Structure formats: structure tokens, C-alpha cells
XYZ file of C-alpha atoms in Angstrom:
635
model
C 10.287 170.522 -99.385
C 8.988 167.397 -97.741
C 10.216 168.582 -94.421
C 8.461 171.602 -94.855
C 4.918 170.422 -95.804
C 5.431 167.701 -92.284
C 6.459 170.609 -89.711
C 5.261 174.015 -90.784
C 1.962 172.839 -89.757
C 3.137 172.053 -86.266
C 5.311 174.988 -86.335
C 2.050 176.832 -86.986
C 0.774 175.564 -84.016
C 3.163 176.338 -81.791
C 3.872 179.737 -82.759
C 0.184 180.650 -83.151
C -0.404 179.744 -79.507
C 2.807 181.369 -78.334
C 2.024 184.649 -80.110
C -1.357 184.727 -79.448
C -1.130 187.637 -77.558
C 1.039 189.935 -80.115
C -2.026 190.909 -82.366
C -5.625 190.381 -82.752
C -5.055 188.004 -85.755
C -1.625 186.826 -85.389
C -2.307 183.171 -84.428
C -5.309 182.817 -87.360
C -2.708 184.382 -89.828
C 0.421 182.442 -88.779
C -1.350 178.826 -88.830
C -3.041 179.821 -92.039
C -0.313 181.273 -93.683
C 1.786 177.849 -92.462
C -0.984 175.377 -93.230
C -1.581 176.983 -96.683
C 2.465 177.057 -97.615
C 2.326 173.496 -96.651
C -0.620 172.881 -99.239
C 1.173 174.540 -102.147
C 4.428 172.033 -101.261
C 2.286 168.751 -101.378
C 0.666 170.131 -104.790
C 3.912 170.079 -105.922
C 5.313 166.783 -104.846
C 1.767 165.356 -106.351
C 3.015 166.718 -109.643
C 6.301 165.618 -109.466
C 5.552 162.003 -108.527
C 2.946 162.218 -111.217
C 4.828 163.944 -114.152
C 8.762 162.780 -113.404
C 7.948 159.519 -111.370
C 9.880 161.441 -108.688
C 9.427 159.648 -105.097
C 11.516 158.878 -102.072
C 11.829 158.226 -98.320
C 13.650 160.986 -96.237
C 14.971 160.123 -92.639
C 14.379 162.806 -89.817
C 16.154 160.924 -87.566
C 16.344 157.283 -85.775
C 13.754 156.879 -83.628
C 14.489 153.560 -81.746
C 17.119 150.973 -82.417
C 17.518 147.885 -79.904
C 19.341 145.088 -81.155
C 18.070 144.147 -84.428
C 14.675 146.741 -84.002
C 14.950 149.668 -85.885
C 12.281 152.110 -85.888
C 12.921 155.638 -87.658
C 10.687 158.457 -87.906
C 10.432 159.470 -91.506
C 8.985 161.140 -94.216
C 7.987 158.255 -97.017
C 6.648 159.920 -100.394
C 5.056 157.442 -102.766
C 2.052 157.633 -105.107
C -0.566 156.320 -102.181
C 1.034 159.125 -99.352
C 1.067 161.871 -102.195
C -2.342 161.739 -102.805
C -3.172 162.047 -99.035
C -1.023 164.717 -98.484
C -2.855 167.021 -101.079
C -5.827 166.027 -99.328
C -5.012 166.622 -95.976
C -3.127 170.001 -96.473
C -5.445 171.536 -98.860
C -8.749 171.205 -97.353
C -7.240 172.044 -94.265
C -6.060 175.218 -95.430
C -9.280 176.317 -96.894
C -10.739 175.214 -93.560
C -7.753 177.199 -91.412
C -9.019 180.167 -93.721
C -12.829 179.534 -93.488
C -12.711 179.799 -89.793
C -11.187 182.778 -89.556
C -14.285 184.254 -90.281
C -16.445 181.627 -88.562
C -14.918 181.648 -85.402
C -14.398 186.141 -85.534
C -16.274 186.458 -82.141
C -14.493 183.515 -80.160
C -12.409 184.432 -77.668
C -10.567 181.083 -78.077
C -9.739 181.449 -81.577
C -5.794 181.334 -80.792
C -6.220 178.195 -79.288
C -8.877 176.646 -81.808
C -6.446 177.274 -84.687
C -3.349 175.825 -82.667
C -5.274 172.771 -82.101
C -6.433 172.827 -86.119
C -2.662 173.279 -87.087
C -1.406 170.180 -84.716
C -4.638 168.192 -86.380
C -2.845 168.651 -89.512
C 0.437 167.826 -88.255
C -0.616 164.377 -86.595
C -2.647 163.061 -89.592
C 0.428 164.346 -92.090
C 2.843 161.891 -89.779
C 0.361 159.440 -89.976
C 0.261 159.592 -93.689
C 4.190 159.513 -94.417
C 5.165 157.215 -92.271
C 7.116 154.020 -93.045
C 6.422 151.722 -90.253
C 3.184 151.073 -87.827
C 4.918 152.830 -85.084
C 5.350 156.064 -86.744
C 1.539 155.864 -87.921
C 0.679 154.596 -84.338
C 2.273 157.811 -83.076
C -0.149 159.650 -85.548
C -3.116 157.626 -85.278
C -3.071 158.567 -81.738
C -2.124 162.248 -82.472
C -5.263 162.724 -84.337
C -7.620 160.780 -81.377
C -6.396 163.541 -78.898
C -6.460 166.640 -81.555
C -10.078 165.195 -82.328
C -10.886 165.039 -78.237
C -9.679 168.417 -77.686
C -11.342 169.738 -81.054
C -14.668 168.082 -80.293
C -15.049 169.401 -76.542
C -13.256 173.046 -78.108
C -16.455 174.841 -75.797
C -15.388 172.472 -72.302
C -18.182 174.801 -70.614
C -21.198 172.926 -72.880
C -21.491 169.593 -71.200
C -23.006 167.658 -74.502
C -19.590 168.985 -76.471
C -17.469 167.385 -73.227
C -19.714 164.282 -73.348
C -18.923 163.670 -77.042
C -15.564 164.525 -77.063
C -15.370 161.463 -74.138
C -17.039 159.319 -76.187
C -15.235 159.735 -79.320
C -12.239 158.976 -77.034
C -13.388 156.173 -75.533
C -15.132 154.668 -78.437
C -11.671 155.105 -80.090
C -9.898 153.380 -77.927
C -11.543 150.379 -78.776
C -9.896 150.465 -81.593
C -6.580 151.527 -81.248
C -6.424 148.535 -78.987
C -7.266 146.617 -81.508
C -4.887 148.074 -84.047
C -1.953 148.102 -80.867
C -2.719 144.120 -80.916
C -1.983 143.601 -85.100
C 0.958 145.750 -84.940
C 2.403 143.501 -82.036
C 1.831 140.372 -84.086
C 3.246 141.622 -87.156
C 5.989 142.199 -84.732
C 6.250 139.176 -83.183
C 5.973 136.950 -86.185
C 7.384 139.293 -88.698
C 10.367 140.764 -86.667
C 9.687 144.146 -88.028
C 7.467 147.028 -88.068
C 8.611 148.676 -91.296
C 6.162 148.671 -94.225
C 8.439 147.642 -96.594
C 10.574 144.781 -94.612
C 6.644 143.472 -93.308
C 5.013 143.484 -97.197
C 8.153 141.645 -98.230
C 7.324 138.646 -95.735
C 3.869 138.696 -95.643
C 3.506 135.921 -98.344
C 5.690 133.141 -96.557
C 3.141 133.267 -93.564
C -0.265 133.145 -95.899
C -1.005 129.570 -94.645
C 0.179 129.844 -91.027
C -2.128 128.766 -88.730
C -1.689 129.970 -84.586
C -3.665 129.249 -81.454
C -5.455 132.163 -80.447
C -7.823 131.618 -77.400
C -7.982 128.054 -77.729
C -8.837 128.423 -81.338
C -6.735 127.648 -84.202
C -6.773 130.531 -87.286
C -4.901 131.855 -89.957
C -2.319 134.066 -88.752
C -2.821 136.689 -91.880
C -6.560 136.909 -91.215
C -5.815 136.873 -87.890
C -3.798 140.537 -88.221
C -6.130 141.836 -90.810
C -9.318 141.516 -88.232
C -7.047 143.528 -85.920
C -6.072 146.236 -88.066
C -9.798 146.510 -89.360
C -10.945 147.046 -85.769
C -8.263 150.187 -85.793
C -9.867 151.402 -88.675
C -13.405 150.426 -87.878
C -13.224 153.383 -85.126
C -11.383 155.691 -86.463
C -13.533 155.514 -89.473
C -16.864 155.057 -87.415
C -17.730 151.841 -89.307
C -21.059 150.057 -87.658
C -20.950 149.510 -84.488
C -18.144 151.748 -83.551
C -19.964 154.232 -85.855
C -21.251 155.942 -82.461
C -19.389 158.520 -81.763
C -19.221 160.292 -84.854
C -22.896 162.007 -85.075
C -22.036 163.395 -81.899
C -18.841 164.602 -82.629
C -21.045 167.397 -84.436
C -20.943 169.462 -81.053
C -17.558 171.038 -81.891
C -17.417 174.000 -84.225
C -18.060 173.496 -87.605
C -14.605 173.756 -89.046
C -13.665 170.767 -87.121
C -16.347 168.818 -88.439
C -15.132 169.756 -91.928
C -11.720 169.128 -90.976
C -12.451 165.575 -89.534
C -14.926 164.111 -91.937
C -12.879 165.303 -95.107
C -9.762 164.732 -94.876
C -8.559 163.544 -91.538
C -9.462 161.198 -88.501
C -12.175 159.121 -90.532
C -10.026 159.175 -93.994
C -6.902 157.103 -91.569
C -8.903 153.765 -91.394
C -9.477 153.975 -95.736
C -5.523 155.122 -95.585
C -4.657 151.937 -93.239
C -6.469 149.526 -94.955
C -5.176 150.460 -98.476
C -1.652 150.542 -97.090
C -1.725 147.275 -95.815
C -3.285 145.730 -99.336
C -0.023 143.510 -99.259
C -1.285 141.894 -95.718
C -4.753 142.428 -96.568
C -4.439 140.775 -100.376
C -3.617 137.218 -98.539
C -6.865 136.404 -96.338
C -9.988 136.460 -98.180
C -11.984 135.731 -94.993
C -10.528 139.919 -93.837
C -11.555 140.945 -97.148
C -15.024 139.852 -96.525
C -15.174 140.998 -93.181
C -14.584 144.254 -94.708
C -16.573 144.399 -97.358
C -19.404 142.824 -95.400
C -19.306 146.314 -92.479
C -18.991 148.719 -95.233
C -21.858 147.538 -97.132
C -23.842 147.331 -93.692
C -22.700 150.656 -92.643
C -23.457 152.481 -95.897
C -26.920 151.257 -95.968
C -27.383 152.003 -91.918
C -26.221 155.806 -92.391
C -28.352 156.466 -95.177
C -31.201 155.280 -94.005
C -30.720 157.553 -90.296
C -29.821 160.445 -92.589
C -33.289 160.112 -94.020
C -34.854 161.568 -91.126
C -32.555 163.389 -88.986
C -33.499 167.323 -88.232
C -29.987 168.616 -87.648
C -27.980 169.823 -90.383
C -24.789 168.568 -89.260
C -25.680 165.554 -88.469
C -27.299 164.643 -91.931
C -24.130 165.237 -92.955
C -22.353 163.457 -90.828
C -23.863 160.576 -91.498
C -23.493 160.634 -94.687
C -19.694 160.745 -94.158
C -20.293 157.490 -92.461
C -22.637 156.253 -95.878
C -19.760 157.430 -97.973
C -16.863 155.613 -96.121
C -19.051 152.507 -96.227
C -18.443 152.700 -99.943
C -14.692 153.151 -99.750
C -14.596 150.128 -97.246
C -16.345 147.627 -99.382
C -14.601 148.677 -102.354
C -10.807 148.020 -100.381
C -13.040 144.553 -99.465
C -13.583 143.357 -102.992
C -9.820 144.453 -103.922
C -10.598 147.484 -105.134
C -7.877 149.737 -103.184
C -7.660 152.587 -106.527
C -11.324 152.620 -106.506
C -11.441 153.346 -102.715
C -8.931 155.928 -102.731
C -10.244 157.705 -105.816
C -13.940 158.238 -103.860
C -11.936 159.389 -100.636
C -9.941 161.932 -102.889
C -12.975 163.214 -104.387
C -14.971 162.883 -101.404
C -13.021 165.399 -99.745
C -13.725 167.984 -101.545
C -17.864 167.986 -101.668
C -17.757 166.846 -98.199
C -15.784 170.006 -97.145
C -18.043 171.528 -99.479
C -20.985 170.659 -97.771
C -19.765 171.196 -94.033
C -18.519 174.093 -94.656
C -21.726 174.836 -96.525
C -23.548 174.126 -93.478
C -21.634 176.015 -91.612
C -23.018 179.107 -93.423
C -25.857 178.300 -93.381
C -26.117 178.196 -89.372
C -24.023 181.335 -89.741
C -26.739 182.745 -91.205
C -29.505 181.840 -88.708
C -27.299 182.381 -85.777
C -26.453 179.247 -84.817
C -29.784 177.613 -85.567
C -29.236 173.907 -86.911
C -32.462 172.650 -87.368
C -33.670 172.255 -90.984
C -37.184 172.507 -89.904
C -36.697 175.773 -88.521
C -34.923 177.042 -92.296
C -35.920 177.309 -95.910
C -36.957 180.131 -97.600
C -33.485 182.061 -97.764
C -32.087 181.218 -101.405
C -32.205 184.974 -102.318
C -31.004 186.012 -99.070
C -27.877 183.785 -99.415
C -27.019 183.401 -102.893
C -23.562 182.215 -102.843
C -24.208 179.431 -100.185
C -26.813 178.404 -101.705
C -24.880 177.634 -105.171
C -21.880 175.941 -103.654
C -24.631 173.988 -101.707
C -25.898 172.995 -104.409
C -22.749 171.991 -106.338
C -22.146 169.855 -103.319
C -25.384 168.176 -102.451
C -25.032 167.819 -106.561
C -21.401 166.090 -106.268
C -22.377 163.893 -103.511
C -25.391 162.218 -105.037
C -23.779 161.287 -107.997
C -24.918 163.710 -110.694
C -23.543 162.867 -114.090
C -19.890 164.370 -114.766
C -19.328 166.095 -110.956
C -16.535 164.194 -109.355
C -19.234 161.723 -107.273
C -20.568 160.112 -110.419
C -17.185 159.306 -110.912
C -15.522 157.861 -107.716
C -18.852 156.422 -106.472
C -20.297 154.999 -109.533
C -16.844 153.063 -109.924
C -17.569 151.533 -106.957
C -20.611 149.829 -107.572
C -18.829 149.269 -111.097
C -16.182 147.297 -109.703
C -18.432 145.421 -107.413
C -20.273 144.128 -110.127
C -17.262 143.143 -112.446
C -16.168 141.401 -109.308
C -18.586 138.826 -110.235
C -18.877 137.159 -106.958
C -22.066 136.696 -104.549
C -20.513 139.052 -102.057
C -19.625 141.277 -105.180
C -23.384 141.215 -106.014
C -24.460 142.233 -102.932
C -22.368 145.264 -102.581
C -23.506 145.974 -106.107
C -27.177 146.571 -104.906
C -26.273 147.906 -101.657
C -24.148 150.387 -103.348
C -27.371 151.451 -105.704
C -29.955 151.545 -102.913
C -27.630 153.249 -100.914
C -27.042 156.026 -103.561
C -30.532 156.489 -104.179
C -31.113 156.936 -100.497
C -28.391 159.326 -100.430
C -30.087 161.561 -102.943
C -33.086 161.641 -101.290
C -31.707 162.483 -97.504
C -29.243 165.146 -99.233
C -32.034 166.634 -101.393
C -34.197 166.914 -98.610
C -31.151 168.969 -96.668
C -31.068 170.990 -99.370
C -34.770 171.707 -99.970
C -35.497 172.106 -96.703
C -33.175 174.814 -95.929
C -33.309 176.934 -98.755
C -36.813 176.266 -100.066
C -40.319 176.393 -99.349
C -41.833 178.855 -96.430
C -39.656 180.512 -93.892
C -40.370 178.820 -90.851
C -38.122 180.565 -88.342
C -39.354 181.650 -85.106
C -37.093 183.560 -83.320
C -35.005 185.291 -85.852
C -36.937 187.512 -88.631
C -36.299 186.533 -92.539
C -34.325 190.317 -93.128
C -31.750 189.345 -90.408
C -30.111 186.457 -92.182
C -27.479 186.968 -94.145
C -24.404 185.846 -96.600
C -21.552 184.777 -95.001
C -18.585 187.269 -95.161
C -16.483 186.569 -98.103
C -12.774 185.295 -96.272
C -15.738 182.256 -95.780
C -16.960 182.042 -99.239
C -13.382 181.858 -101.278
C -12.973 178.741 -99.265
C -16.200 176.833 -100.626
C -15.232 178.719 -104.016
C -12.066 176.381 -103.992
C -13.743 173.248 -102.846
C -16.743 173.835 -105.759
C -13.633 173.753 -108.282
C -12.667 170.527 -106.968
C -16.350 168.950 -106.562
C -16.687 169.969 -110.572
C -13.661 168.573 -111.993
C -11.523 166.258 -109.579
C -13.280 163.314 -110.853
C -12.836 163.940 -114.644
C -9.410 165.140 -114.107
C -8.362 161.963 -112.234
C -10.967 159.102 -113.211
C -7.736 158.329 -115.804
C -4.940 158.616 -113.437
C -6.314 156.725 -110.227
C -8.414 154.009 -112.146
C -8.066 153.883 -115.443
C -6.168 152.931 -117.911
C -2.963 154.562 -116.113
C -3.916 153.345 -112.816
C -1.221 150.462 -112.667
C 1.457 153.279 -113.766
C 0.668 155.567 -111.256
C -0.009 153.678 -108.106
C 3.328 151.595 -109.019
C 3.337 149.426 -105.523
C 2.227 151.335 -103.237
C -1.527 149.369 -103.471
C -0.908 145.670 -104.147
C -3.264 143.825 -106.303
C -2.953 140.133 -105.703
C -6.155 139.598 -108.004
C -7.008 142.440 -110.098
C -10.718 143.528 -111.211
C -10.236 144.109 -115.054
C -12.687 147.120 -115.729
C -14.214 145.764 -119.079
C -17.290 144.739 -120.412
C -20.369 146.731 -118.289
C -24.267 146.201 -119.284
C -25.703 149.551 -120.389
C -28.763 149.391 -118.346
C -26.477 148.156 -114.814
C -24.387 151.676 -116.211
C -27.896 153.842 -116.380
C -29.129 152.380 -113.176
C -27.863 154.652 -110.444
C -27.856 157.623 -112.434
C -31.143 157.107 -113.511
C -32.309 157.045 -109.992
C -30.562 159.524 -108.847
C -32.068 162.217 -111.335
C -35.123 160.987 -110.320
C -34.856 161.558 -106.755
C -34.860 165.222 -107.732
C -37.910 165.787 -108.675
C -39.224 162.935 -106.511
C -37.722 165.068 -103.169
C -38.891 168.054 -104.493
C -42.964 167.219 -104.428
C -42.204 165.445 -100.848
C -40.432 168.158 -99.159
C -41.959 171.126 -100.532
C -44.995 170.584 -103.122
C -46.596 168.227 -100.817
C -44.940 167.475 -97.677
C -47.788 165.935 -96.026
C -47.712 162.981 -97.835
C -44.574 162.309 -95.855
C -46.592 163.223 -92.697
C -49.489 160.861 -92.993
C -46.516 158.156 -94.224
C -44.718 158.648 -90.702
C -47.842 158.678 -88.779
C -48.757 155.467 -89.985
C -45.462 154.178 -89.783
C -44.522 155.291 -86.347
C -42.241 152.249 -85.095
C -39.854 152.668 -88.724
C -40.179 156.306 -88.293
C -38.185 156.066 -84.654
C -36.291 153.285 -85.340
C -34.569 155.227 -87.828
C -34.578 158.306 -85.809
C -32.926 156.774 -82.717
C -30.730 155.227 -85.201
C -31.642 151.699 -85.119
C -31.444 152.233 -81.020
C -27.254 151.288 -80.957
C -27.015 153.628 -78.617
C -29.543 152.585 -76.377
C -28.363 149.464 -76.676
C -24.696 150.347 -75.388
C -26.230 152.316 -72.934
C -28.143 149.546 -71.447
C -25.324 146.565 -71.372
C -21.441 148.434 -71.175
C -22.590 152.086 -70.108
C -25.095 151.315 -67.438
C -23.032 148.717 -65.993
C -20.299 150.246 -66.009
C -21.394 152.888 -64.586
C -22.766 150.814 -61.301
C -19.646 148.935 -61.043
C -17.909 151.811 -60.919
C -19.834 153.626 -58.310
C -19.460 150.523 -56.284
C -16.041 150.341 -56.425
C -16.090 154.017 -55.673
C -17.792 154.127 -52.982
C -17.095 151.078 -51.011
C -13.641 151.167 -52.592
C -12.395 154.426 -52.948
C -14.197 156.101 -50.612
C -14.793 153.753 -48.211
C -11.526 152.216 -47.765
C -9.048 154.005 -49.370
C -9.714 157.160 -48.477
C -11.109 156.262 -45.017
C -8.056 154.416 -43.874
C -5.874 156.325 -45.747
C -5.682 160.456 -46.741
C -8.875 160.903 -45.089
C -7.913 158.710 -42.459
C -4.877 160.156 -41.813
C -5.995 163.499 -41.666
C -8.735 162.828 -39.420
C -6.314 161.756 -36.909
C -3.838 163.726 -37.223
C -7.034 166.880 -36.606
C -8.083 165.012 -33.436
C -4.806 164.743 -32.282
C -4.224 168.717 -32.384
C -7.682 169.493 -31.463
C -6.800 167.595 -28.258
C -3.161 168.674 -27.885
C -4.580 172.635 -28.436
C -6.578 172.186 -25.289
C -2.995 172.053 -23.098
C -2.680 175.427 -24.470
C -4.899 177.521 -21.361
C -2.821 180.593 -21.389
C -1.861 180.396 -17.570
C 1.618 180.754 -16.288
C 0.498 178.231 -13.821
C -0.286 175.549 -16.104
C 2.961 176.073 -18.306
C 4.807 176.030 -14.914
C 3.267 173.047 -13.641
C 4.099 171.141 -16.672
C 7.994 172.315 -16.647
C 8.221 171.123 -13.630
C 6.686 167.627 -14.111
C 9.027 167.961 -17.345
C 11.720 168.456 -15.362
C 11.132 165.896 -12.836
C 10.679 163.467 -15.763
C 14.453 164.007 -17.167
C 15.982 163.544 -13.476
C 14.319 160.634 -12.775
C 15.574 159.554 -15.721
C 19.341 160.698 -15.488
C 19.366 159.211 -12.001
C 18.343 155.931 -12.798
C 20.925 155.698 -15.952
């Protein structure tokens, strides 16, 4: 069963591709059908962990040995890679599913759901593996599944340009992740989870020379492996290239934001709680960037136009939570929001997908609203998720997010604190941006242009039983699990595969610090609902006043200016330099280009000999000839 729910995705891909040419739906319904069987499986090892305490580690085969290095590729089932396998295969079902209707007219479809299918596959090896090199292997697998997902429509030049920088920007890093895994390695002797955990504790005060300056060793590794996740999980600063990863089709967005790509730096971090448990200074690091970045992405969300990219960055909001919570030691906590997160984040992308189904293509909120009775199913599971993700009382946000800020505040630390109130401003921010989404494309005055009210629609209905599915799981997943992943049976369930080296005891909370968030949150309601509809020029005659805070948020507090100015632009004229005086000028001068040159003036001259007079041919026979017996004479 575990080797089915690993391969049958990447068997999907490969026959779906293959067959692509058997039957108008016979790649969409082979990856589905695959993807889907593979969901069902990881349900049921969920249940069996969970009800018979049933785990294990199944060897595909030996991957490298040399000496005493030992590297196999396997498949490692514990509590932590059970929960991530239900969350990988299942929304990416419902998302193999969902796009069979959204992507009906492609004529690429085969090849979109291959590359969906081998998605799956990578993050699923990333997710079961039991030593960095297997997870390096998928790390990497889902940075060139997200490249080719992202630029899916090569002949738009913005989707190629973000699908390059989400590479690039990547790369950072998964250098940086290359560079812990090679000093666990060198220091350790081993790259296997287990054998690396065990040791991790008799090298906790080790101090090493790096550049000339003198650190921990631990910390040293934990700054490293952050760095990996900080770009795969588009923490600040390496945050960049997620907005724009909104170019590719929807799906992928869903698919990315969700469950995979971004949810691998939460995964790392959480798996390496053994390393990470040891250096305080990492932990702070960590919880430091995800405070930072939740705050950042909520406040561009506020007053970004397209759909997607509201959304988006809230994704990046939303994994600043689960980062600071892993920072103050709250691993459970962390995975409990990404578990629930996936489902009213799918929710919502998928959401938004129908949405811009509806107005063909259109993705600009100001050019919605007005089309709740035309879409009446969209605009309920919309609602459910805009609902989930704020943090209404008893949907599965107010659960998993709430906790966080709990947990910061029973840390009872400065840094603890700080998250605290960053966690609460940031939620209250979130309501307002996701309200105003939500408002703004259902509500108020039809403000299209180009496409008349009566030609929008409701998205076909093999889209709709998808966000069906996900609205079950924005209700209920956090009351279901609150017990199970942090409560009182927390301890029993995770077993070791999150190690607490100083556990936050969830006791004693003050009643108004529990009221606080949800308190603001149901008044953002009401609140967004007189800005962005009632009375929206209040908001107007705010942002004309306010001009400089108005496009510092909308250029996104101008990081990617920034960049542009000192690495891109600089780059980019070093480059050319060494291109043209470089490349072109010597390399290819003296060299192909060179070479060919001569060689074409060498025949152009030799192809004048060739008059097409006997006489000239005879003449040079005979001086030929007179040539070789001069020759033979003097020998």
C-alpha cells in the first residue's frame, strides 16, 4: 500500500503523457484516477497509524553505499509523514479533478496533468524520505515540476519570466540547504534522519571556524537548512517569486500553495526539531522571519487588485504563522495550521479559479462584484473559505491559527510576546484583505466592461464537487483534529517524530487575550463591508491623502525594485560584457566563427580555380605533373 500511494502518481504521469493520444480524456482520467487511488491509500495509512499505532519504514532499494555511506531510497511512514501524505494526495486529487474542467479547451491538457501527477510524485518522495538525500532528490523534484508548471503557457513571456525567477530565486536556497546537509555530513558521518537525530546532542556546544568566525556548529546547520526552507516557502526576502508564480494556471497555484512546494520548508523545519531543538539563536532566527513575513504579506494583500495574488499572499501571511510557531517550539501547532490550511487555501484558489472562469479569464477584482446570484455555488464555498481563513469561530482556522498566537503567548518570553501581537494584527489584517476579496467580487455594482452581467456563469459541476470536498474539510478539520495534533493526545500521536526539547504546556489562558482575535475578526466584517461597498470612498479620499503608504504597499514595500537595482541590473551588465567582449568577441571570433570564416574564404578563393576551361585544367595537370617528377628525380 505504501508503494502504491509513492508511484501511482508517477505512474500517472507517465502513462498519461504516453497515451495522450489514445482518447480525448485518457491522460486527465488516468492521472486522476491514479492520483485519487493514491489519496484513498494515504487516508488509510493515516487511520492506521492513528487507530493501531501502525508505522514503519519500507526499503525500495539501496541507493548508494561507499564504504561506511549508506544512502537508501525509502518509503518512511510515521505520524509527521502520514499527515503530509493525506495532504499532499488529497488536495491534489481534487485539484487533478478540478482541472479537468478548468483546463477543457487547452490543447496541452495531456501534458499539464503529466506535469501535475510528477508534482505529486516529487513532493510524496520528499515527504517519506529517511535521509536529506532522498528529500534533496525531492526538494529539487518539486523546483523543476514548479518551473515547468509556472511557465505551463512558454508562449506568454510574463509566465516564462516567473517561472525563471521562481527557479532562480530557489536556488538560493537549495544552496543553502545543499551546504547544511554537507555539514551534517561531514561532522555527523551520516545523512539518515534517524542515525543524525541520535548524534545531534553530543555536538550542541561545538564551536567551528566558519569564515574567520567562530560559531556554534548546531546553529550553524540550522541557519542553513532555514535558508532551504526560506525559498521554498517564500519567507521575506526570498518571498519574491511567489506572487508571480500566479501566471501559471490556476490549478497549479492551488496545487503549490496548499499542499506542496511552499508546505516542504514547514515539513523540513519540523523534521529537523531534533537539530533545530539545540540552538536557540536558529529558533529565533525563525521565529523572527515568520513574524516579519506574516505581517509584510498582509499588509500587500491589503491593496492588491488581482485575485490571485491576494491570495497568494496570503499563503505567504499564513506560512509566516507556521514558521514562528516551529520558532517558539511549537512544531504540533505548526503542522496543525498547515493541515488545516490546506484545505481553505485550496478552497479559496480553486474558488478563484471560478470565479475568473466565470468572467473569462478576467482577474481583476475591480472589474467584478455583482454576480452572487449568477454564481451561487462559488460564491458559498467562497465564503466558507474566506470564512475559514480569517479565523471565524469553530471553522478549522480559528482553530490552527488561534493556537498559534495561543502558544506564543504561553511561551512567555519577549520574543514570545512579540509574535503574540504580530500574530493578532496580522489576523485582523487578514480579515480585512480577504473580506475585501470577497466583497469586491461578488458584491456591490457590476463593474465589468467588456463582458455583459448575463454571460457569466457557474462553473460546470466536475469543478464544483472539488470545492464541495475542500468546504467539508475547511468546516470540520480543525474540530476533528484540534485533540489529536495539539491537545491533550498530541504527545501520543506525534510519538517522536517532532522532538520537544522544552515543551509549551497549554494551560492557564486570560479570557480577554482568548476573545481578542476573534473579537476583531467579527468585527472586520461589518467594518469591510461599509468600506468596500456602503461607502467605498472613504477608502478613496484615505489613499489619496496617503499616497506614499498607498504605493509602498502596492509595490510591495519596493523588494523588488530593490533586487532589481543591486543583483538584477548588475548582473545583467556584467553579463552582457562578458558576452560581448567575451563570448562574442573572443570566443566566437577566434573560434566557431573564426573558424568558419576561414575556412569560407578559403573555398571562396579555391572556387575561383574552377573556370570551366579544358585549358586551365590542362595547364594545371601539367604543372602537377611536372611537380611529382621533379620530385621523383631529385629522391
Amino acid at each position: 500500500m505504501e508503494y502504491a500511494i509513492l508511484f501511482l502518481p508517477l505512474l500517472g504521469s507517465i502513462i498519461g503523457y504516453i497515451g495522450r493520444s489514445l482518447t480525448s480524456y485518457f491522460a486527465e482520467i488516468s492521472t486522476s484516477l491514479f492520483v485519487c487511488i493514491s489519496a484513498i491509500l494515504s487516508i488509510l495509512v493515516f487511520l492506521n497509524g492513528y487507530q493501531n499505532n501502525i508505522y514503519g519504514n519500507y526499503l525500495i532499494f539501496e541507493w548508494i553505499s561507499s564504504g561506511g555511506f549508506t544512502a537508501n531510497w525509502s518509503i518512511n511512514v510515521d505520524p509527521l509523514s502520514s499527515v503530509m501524505l493525506v495532504v499532499v494526495t488529497f488536495v491534489s486529487a481534487l485539484v487533478h479533478i478540478y482541472s479537468i474542467g478548468y483546463m477543457s479547451h487547452d490543447p496541452h491538457k495531456p501534458r499539464f496533468m503529466s506535469y501535475l501527477s510528477l508534482f505529486t510524485f516529487s513532493m510524496l518522495a520528499l515527504v517519506v524520505s529517511d535521509n536529506f538525500l532522498q528529500l534533496f532528490f525531492g526538494w529539487e523534484g518539486v523546483g523543476l515540476c514548479s518551473y515547468l508548471l509556472i511557465g505551463f503557457w512558454y508562449k506568454k513571456e510574463t509566465a516564462n519570466n516567473a517561472a525563471i525567477k521562481a527557479f532562480i530565486v530557489n536556488r538560493i536556497g537549495d544552496f543553502g540547504l545543499a551546504i547544511g546537509i554537507f555539514l551534517i555530513f561531514f561532522f555527523f558521518g551520516t545523512i539518515n534522519f534517524d542515525e543524525a537525530f541520535q548524534v545531534t546532542s553530543q555536538f550542541a556546544n561545538k564551536k567551528i571556524v566558519f569564515f574567520g568566525f567562530e560559531v556554534n556548529l548546531i546553529t550553524l546547520i540550522c541557519i542553513f537548512l532555514f535558508i532551504g526552507a526560506m525559498g521554498k516557502s517564500a519567507q521575506f526576502l526570498l518571498h519574491t517569486w511567489l506572487p508571480d508564480a500566479m501566471e501559471g494556471p490556476t490549478p497549479v497555484s492551488a496545487l503549490i500553495h496548499a499542499a506542496t512546494m511552499v508546505t516542504a520548508g514547514v515539513f523540513l523545519v519540523v523534521r529537523c526539531s531534533p537539530i533545530f531543538e539545540y540552538s536557540q539563536v536558529a529558533l529565533n532566527l525563525v521565529t523572527v522571519v515568520g513574524m516579519i513575513t506574516a505581517i509584510f504579506a498582509a499588509s500587500v494583500a491589503l491593496v492588491q487588485n488581482d485575485i490571485k495574488k491576494i491570495v497568494a499572499y496570503s499563503t505567504c501571511s499564513q506560512l509566516g504563522y507556521m514558521f514562528f510557531a516551529a520558532g517558539i517550539g511549537a512544531y504540533h501547532v505548526a503542522m496543525f495550521h498547515l493541515f488545516t490550511h490546506a484545505f481553505f487555501k485550496a478552497l479559496l484558489f480553486l474558488g478563484a479559479g471560478s470565479i475568473i472562469h466565470a468572467f473569462q479569464n478576467e482577474q481583476d477584482i475591480r472589474n467584478m462584484g455583482g454576480v452572487r446570484k449568477k454564481l451561487p455555488f462559488t460564491y458559498i464555498f467562497m465564503l466558507l473559505g474566506t470564512l475559514a481563513l480569517t479565523g471565524f469561530p469553530f471553522l478549522s482556522g480559528f482553530y490552527s491559527k488561534d493556537a498559534i498566537i495561543e502558544f506564543a503567548y504561553l511561551k512567555n518570553s519577549s520574543l514570545g510576546n512579540y509574535a503574540a501581537t504580530i500574530g493578532i494584527l496580522t489576523a485582523f489584517l487578514t480579515s480585512i484583505y480577504s473580506w475585501r476579496l470577497f466583497f469586491k467580487a461578488f458584491h456591490g455594482d457590476y463593474n465589468n466592461k467588456k463582458i455583459p452581467i448575463h454571460e457569466t456563469h457557474e462553473s460546470p459541476f466536475i469543478m464544483l464537487i472539488p470545492l464541495m470536498l475542500l468546504s467539508i474539510g475547511a468546516i470540520f478539520s480543525g474540530y476533528l483534529l484540534k485533540g489529536t495534533f495539539i491537545g491533550d493526545y498530541s504527545n501520543i500521536f506525534w510519538q517522536s517524530s517532532i522532538f520537544f526539547l522544552n515543551e509549551i504546556k497549554h494551560d492557564f489562558i486570560p479570557m480577554w487575550f482568548l476573545l481578542t482575535t476573534p473579537v476583531l475578526v467579527l468585527i472586520s466584517i461589518p467594518v469591510s463591508y461599509y468600506l468596500y461597498v456602503l461607502n467605498p470612498n472613504v477608502l478613496e479620499n484615505f489613499k489619496n491623502t496617503n499616497m506614499p503608504l498607498y504605493n509602498f504597499l502596492l509595490n510591495k514595500w519596493y523588494i523588488d525594485e530593490f533586487y532589481e537595482k543591486v543583483f538584477v541590473n548588475p548582473t545583467k551588465k556584467v553579463g552582457s560584457l562578458f558576452w560581448k567582449k567575451g563570448d562574442i568577441g573572443i570566443i566566437d571570433k577566434f573560434g566557431p566563427d573564426g573558424i568558419s570564416k576561414l575556412i569560407k574564404t578559403i573555398s571562396n578563393k579555391t572556387g575561383r580555380l574552377q573556370t570551366g576551361f579544358i585549358y586551365d585544367y590542362a595547364f594545371v595537370m601539367l604543372l602537377g605533373l611536372s611537380i611529382l617528377l621533379t620530385y621523383l628525380i631529385l629522391k
